[in-house]
Tab-separated table of C-alpha atoms and ligand atoms in Angstrom:
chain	number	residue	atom	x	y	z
A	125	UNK	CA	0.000	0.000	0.000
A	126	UNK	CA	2.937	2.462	0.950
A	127	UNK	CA	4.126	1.541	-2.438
A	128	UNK	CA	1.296	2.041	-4.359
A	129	UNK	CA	1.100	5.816	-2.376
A	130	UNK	CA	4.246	6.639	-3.443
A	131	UNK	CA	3.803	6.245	-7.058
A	132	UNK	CA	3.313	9.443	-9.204
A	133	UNK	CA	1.820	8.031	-12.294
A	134	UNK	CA	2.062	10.264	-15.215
A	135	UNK	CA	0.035	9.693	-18.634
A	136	UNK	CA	2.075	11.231	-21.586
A	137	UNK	CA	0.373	14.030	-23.192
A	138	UNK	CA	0.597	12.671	-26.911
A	139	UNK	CA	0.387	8.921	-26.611
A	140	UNK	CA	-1.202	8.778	-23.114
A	141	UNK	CA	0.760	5.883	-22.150
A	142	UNK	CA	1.501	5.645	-17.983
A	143	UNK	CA	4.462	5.957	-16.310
A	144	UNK	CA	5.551	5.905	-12.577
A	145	UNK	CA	7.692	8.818	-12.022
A	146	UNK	CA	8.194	8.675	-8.772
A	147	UNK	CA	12.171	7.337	-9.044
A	148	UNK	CA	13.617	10.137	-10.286
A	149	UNK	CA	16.353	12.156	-8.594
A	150	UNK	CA	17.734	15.833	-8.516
A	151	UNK	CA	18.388	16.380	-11.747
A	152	UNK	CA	16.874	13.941	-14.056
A	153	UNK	CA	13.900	13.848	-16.416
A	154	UNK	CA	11.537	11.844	-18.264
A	155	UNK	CA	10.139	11.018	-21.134
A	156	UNK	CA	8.307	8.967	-23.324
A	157	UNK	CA	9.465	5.687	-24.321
A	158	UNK	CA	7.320	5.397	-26.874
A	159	UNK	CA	6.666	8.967	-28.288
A	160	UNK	CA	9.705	10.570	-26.982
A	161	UNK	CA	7.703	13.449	-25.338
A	162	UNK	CA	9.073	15.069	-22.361
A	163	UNK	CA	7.347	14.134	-19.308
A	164	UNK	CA	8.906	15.913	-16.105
A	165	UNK	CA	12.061	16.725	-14.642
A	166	UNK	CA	12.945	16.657	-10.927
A	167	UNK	CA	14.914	20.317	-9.559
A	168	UNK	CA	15.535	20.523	-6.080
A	169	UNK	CA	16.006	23.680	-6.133
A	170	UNK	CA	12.867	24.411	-8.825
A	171	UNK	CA	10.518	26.210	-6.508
A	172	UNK	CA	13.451	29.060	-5.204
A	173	UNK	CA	14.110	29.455	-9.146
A	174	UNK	CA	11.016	30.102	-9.584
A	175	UNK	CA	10.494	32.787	-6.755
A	176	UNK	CA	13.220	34.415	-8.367
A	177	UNK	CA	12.684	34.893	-11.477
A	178	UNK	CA	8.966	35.741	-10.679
A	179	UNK	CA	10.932	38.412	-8.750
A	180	UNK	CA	13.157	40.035	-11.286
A	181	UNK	CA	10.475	39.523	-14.125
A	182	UNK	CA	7.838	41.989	-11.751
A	183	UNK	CA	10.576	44.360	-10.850
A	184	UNK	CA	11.596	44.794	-15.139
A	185	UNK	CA	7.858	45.187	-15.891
A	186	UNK	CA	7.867	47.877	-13.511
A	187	UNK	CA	10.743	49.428	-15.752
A	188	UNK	CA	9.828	48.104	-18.791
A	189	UNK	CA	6.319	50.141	-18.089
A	190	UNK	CA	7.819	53.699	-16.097
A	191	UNK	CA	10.038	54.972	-18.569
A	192	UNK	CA	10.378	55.909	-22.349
A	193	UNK	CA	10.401	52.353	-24.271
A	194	UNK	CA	11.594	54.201	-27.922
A	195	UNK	CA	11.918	57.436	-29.087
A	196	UNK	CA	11.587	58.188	-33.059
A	197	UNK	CA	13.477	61.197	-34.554
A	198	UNK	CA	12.901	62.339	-38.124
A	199	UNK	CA	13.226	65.420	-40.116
A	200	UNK	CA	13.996	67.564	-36.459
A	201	UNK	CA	10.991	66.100	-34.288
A	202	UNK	CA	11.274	63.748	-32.048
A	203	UNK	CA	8.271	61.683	-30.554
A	204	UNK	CA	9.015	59.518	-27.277
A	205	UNK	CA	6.486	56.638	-26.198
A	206	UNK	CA	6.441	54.716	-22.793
A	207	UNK	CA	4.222	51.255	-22.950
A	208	UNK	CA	1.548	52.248	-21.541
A	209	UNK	CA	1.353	55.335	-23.921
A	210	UNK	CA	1.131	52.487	-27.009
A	211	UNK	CA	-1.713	51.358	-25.577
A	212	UNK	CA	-3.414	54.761	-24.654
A	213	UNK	CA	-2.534	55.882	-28.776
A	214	UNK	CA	-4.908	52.896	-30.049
A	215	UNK	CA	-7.409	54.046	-27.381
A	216	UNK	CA	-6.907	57.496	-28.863
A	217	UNK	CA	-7.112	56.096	-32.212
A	218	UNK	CA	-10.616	54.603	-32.131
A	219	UNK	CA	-9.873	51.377	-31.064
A	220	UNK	CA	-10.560	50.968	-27.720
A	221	UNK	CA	-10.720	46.841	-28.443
A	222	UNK	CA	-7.505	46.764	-29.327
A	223	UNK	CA	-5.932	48.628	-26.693
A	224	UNK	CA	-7.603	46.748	-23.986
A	225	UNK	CA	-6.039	43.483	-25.996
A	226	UNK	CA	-2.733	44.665	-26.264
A	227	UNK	CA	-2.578	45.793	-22.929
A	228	UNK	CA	-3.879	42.503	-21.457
A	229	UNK	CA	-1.875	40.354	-23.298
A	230	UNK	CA	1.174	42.287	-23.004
A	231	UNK	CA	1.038	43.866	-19.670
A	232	UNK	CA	-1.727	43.108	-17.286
A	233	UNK	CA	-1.758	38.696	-17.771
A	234	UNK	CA	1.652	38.354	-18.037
A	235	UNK	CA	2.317	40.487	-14.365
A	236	UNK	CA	-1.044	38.900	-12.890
A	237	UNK	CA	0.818	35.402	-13.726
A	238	UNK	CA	4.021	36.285	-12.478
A	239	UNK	CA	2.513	37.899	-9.149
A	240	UNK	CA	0.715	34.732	-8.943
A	241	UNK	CA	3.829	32.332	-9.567
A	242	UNK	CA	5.868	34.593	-6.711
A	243	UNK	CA	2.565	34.232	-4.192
A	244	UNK	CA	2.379	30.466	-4.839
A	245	UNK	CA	6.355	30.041	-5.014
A	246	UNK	CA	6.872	31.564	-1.574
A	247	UNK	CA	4.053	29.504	0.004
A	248	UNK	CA	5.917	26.281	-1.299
A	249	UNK	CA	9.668	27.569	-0.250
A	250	UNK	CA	8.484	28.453	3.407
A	251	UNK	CA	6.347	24.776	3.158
A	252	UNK	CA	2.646	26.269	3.266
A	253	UNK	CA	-0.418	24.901	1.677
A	254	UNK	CA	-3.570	26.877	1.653
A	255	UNK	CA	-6.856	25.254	0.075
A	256	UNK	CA	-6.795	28.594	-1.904
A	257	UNK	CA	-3.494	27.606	-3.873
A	258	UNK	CA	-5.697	24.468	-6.269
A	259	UNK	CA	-7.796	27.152	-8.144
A	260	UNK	CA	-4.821	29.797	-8.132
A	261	UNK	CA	-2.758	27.281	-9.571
A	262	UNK	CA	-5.140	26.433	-12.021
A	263	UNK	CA	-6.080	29.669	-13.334
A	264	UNK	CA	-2.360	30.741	-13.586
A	265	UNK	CA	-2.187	27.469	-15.883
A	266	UNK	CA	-4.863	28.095	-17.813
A	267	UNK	CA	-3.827	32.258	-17.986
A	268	UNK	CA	0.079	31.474	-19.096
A	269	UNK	CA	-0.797	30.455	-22.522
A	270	UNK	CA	-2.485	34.247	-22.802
A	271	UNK	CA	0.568	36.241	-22.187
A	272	UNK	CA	2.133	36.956	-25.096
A	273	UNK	CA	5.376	38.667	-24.282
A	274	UNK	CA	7.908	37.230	-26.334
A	275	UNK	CA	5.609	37.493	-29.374
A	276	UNK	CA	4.982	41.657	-28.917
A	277	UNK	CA	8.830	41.795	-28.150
A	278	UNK	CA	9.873	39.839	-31.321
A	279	UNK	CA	6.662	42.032	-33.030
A	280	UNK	CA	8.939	45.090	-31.842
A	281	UNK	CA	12.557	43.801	-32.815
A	282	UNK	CA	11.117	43.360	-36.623
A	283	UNK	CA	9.010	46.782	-37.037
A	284	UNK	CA	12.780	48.179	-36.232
A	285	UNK	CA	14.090	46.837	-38.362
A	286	UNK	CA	11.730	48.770	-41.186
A	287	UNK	CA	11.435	51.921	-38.917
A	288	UNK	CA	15.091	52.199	-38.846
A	289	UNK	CA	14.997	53.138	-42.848
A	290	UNK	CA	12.749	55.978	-42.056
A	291	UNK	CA	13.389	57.863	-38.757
A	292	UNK	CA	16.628	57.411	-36.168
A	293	UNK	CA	15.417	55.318	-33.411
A	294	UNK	CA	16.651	55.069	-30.006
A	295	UNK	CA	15.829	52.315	-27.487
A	296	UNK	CA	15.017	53.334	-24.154
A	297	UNK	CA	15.731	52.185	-20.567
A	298	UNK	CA	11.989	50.694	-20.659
A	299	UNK	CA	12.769	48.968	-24.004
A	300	UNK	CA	15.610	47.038	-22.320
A	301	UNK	CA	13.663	46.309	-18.990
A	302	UNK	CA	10.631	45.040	-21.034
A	303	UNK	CA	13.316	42.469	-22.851
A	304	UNK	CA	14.696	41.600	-19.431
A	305	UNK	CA	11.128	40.670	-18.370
A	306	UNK	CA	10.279	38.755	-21.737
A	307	UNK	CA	13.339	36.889	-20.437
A	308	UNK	CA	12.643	36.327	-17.040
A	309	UNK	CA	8.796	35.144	-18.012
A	310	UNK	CA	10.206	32.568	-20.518
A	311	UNK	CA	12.116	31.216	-17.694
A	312	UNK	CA	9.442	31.685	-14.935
A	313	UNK	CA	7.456	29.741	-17.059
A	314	UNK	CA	10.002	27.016	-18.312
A	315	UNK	CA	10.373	26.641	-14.697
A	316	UNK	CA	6.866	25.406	-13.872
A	317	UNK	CA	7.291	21.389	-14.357
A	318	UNK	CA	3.419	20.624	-13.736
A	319	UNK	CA	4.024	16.909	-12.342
A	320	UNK	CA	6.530	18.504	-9.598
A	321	UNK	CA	3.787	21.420	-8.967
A	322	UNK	CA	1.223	19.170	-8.419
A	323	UNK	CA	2.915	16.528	-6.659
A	324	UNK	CA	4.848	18.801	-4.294
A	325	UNK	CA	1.207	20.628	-3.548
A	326	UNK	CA	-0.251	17.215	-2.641
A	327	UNK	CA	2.591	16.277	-0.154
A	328	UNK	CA	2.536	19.732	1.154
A	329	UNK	CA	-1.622	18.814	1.715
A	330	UNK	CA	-0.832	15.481	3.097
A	331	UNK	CA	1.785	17.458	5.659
A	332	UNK	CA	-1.004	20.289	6.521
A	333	UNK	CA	-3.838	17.606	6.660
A	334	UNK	CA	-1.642	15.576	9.310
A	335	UNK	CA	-0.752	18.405	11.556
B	247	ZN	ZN1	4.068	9.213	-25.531
C-alpha cells in the first residue's frame, strides 16, 4: 500500500501511455518511451528558481512600463512613447478593443501570472499549503498560454528593423527592462514542471492535513 502511495503516475500528453515517475532524482527527467515526449524533470532547487525569477520579471515590468520604451526622430521632431502610452494611442485612435487586448496580453496577464507564480512560489519555499493555492494554480495554468510577451517583443525587434529606414530610433531604458522581463517570463514559465507542482502541492496537503 505504501508503495502504491508513493507512485506518481504520469500519462504522456501525446500517446497517453503511464508511467511511474516517482524514481527520479535531482536532476533527471523523463520522457516517453514510446513517443519521446518530455514528461517531467525533478529540480531541487525548482521552486526558489522560480520565486526568483517571478521576482526580477515583476521588478523589469515595472521598468519596462515607467520609462520611455523608444523614441523616433525624423526630419527635427522627435516623438518619445512609454508602454503604456502604445496602448493609450490605439485608445486614442478609435480602437478601444484593441488597446484593452494589447494591454492585457502584453502587460496586465503576463504580471497577474508572475505575481501569482511569486505568491504560490513563496508559500511552497516556506512549506505552506492553503486550500486557496488548487484554483490559483489552475487559473495561472490556464492564464500562461495568454501572455504573449515574447511574441509583442519579437513584433517590436522586426518593425525596427523597417522603422530604422525611415526615422533614427533610439531604445530606451523601458525597451531594455521590457526584454529583461520577456526573459525572465520565458524562464518563470520554463520553470513550472506541472508533475513537480502538483505533486509537491499534494505532499505539502498530506503534511497540513496531518498536523
Ligand atoms: Zn508518448
Amino acid at each position: 500500500m505504501d508503495a502504491e502511495a508513493d507512485s506518481l503516475l504520469v500519462a504522456c500528453p501525446s500517446c497517453d501511455l503511464l508511467y511511474d515517475v516517482s524514481g527520479l532524482h535531482n536532476g533527471e527527467k523523463a520522457s516517453c518511451a514510446r513517443c519521446g515526449e518530455f514528461l517531467t524533470r525533478v529540480r531541487a532547487d525548482g521552486f526558489v528558481k522560480l520565486q526568483s525569477y517571478a521576482i526580477a520579471g515583476l521588478v523589469c515590468l515595472v521598468i519596462g512600463c515607467s520609462f520611455p520604451f523608444l523614441s523616433f526622430e525624423s526630419s527635427g521632431l522627435e516623438s518619445v512613447m512609454t508602454l503604456p502610452q502604445t496602448t493609450q494611442q490605439l485608445y486614442d485612435q478609435g480602437r478601444p478593443d484593441l488597446a484593452l487586448l494589447v494591454a492585457g496580453f502584453i502587460i496586465c496577464i503576463p504580471g497577474v501570472v508572475l505575481a501569482l507564480l511569486l505568491l504560490l512560489s513563496t508559500c511552497i519555499v516556506r512549506g505552506k499549503f492553503y486550500e486557496w493555492m488548487v484554483p490559483v494554480t489552475r487559473l495561472v495554468f490556464h492564464m500562461q498560454g495568454w501572455a504573449m510577451v515574447e511574441v509583442f517583443f519579437i513584433g517590436v525587434l522586426v518593425s525596427l528593423v523597417k522603422i530604422g529606414h525611415m526615422a533614427t530610433v533610439v531604445m530606451g531604458i523601458s525597451f531594455w527592462g521590457y526584454g529583461a522581463f520577456a526573459l525572465l517570463f520565458i524562464s518563470s514559465v520554463g520553470c513550472l514542471d506541472r508533475v513537480q507542482y502538483w505533486s509537491e502541492l499534494d505532499r505539502l496537503a498530506g503534511v497540513s492535513r496531518a498536523r
